[in-house]
mmCIF file of C-alpha atoms in Angstrom:
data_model
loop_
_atom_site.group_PDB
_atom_site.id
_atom_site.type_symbol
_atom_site.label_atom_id
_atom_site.label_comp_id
_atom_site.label_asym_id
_atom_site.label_seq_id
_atom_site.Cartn_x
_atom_site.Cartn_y
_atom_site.Cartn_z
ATOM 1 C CA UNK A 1 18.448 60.916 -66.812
ATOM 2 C CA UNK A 2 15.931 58.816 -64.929
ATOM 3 C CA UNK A 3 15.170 55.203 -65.947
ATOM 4 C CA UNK A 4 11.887 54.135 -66.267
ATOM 5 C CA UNK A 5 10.828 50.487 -64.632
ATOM 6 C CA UNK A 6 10.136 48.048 -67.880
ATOM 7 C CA UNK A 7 6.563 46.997 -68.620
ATOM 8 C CA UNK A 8 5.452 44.362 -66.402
ATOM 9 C CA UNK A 9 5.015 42.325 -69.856
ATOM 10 C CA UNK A 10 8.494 42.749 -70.609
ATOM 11 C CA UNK A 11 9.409 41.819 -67.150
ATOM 12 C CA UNK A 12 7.883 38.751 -67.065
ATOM 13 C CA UNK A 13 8.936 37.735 -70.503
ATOM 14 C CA UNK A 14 12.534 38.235 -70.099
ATOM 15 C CA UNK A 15 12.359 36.618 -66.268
ATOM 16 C CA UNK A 16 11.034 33.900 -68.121
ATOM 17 C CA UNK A 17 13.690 33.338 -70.917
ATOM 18 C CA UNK A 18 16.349 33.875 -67.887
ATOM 19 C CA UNK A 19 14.149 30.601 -66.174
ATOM 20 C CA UNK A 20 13.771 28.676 -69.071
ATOM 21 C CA UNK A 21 17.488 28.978 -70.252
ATOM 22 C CA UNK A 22 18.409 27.553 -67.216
ATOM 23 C CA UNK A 23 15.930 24.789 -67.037
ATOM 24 C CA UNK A 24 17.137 23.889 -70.519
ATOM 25 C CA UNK A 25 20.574 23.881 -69.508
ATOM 26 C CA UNK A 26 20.531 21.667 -66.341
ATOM 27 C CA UNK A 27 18.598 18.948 -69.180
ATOM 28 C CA UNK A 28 21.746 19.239 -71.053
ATOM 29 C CA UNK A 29 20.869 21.749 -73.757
ATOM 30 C CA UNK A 30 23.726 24.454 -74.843
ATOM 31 C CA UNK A 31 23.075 27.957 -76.096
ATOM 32 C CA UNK A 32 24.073 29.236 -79.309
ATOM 33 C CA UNK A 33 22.581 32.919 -78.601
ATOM 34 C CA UNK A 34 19.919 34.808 -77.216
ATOM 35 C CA UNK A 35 17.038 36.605 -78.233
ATOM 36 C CA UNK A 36 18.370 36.301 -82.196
ATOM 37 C CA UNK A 37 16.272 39.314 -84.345
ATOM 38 C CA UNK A 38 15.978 39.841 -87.700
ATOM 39 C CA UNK A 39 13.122 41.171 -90.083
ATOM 40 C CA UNK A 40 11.090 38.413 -90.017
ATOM 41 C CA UNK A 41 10.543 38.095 -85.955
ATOM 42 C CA UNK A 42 12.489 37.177 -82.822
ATOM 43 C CA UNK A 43 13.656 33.978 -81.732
ATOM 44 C CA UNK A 44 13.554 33.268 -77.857
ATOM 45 C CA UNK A 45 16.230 30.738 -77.289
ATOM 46 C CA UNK A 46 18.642 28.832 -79.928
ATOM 47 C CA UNK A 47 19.964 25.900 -78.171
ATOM 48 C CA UNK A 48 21.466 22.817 -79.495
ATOM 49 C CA UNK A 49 20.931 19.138 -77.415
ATOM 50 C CA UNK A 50 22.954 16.511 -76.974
ATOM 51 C CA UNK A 51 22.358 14.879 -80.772
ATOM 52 C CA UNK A 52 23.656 18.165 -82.153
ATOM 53 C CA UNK A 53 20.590 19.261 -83.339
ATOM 54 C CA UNK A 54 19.117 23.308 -83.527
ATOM 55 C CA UNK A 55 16.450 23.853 -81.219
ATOM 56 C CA UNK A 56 14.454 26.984 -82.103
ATOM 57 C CA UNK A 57 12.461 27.696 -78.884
ATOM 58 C CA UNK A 58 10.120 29.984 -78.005
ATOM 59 C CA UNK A 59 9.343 31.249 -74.467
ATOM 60 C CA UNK A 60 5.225 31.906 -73.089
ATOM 61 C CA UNK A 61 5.308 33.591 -69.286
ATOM 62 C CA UNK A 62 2.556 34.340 -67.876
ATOM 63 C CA UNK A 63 2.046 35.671 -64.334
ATOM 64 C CA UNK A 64 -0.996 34.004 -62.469
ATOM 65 C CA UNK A 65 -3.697 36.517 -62.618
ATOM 66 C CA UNK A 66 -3.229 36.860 -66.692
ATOM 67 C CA UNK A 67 -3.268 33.046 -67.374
ATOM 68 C CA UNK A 68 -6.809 32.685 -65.787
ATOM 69 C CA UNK A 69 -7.758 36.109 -68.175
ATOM 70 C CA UNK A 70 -6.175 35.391 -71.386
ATOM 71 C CA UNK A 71 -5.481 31.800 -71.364
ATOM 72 C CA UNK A 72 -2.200 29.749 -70.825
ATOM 73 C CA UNK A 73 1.217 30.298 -72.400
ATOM 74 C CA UNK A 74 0.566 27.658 -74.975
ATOM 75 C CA UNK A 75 -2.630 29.407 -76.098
ATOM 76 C CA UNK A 76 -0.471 32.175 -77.147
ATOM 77 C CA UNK A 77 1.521 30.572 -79.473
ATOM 78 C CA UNK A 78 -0.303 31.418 -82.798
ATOM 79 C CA UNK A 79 -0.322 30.181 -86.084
ATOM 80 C CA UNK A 80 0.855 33.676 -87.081
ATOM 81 C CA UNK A 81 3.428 33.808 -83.649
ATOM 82 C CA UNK A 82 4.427 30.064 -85.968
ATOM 83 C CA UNK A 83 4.424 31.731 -88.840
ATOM 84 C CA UNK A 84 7.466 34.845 -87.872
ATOM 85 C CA UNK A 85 9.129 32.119 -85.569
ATOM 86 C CA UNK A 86 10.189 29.908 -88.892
ATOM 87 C CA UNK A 87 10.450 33.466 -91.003
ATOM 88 C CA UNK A 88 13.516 33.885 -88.615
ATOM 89 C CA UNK A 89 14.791 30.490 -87.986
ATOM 90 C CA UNK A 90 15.294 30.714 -91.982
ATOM 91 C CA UNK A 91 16.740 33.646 -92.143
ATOM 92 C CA UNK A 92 18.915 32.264 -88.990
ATOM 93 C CA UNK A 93 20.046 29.273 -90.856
ATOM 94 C CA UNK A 94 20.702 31.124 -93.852
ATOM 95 C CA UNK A 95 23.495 32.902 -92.132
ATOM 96 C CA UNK A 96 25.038 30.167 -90.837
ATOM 97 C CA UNK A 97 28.680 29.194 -92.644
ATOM 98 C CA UNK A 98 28.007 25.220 -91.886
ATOM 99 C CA UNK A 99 25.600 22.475 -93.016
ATOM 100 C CA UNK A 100 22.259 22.708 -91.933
ATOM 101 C CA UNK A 101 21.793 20.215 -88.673
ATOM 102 C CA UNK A 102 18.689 18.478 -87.769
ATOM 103 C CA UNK A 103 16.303 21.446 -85.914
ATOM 104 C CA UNK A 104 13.148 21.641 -84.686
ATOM 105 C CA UNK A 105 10.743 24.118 -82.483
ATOM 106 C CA UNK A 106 10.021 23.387 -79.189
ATOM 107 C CA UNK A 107 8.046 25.780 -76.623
ATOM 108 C CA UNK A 108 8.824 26.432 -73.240
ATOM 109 C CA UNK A 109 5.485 27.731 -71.022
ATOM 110 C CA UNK A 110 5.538 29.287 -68.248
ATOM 111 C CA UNK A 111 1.999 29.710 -66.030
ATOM 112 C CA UNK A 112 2.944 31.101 -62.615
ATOM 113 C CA UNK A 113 4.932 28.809 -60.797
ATOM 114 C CA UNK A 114 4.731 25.967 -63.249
ATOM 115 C CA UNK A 115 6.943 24.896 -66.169
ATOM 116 C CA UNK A 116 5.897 22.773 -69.267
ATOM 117 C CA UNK A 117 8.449 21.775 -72.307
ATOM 118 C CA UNK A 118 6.890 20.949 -75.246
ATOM 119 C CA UNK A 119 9.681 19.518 -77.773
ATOM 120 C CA UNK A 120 9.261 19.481 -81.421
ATOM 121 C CA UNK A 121 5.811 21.170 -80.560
ATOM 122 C CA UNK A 122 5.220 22.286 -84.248
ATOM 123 C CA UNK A 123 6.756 22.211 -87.952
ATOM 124 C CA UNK A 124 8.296 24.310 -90.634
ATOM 125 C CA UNK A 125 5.314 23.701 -92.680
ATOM 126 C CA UNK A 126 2.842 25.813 -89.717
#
């Protein structure tokens, strides 16, 4: 059986989870788990900080030539891509056996060689 090469969209995207995990991690954020599915969407990232709060992030790559195209990372973060991205941090939560911490959404982008965090970047209420 031969493998097939991924997309380059699906290269980039999961380079750029692999790069923002660790930048999260060297400014003291932990992982809970990975790429967490459900009906409702995909989350990214779930990380907890220092404080103990849930931090719900969601991870915007883009190679050079495509951010000067489409716009930046950030751009792509829609109030629908909002929308599925609480759909599953609820349904997240919902599963989980313990009180429900302090959480919040924050958005790592990634444009080429450069790398923004934007905590708390929107609410539940998007």
């Amino acid at each position: 059986m031969v493998q097939t090469a991924k997309p380059i969209t699906a290269a980039t995207g999961e380079a750029g989870e692999d790069r923002a995990l660790r930048y999260l991690q060297a400014r003291g954020l932990s992982v809970v788990i990975r790429n967490y599915r459900c009906k409702g969407g995909e989350i990214d990232l779930v990380m907890r900080d220092a404080a103990g709060a849930l931090v719900f992030v969601e991870v915007r790559a883009r190679v050079a030539r495509s951010t000067q195209r489409f716009g930046g990372a950030a751009a792509s973060v829609t109030p629908a891509k909002q929308r599925r991205l609480i759909a599953a941090a609820e349904d997240f939560l919902a599963r989980q056996a313990d009180d429900v911490p302090a959480c919040r959404f924050d958005v790592i982008t990634i444009d080429g060689a450069r790398i923004e965090w934007m905590r708390d970047a929107f609410g539940a209420e998007a």
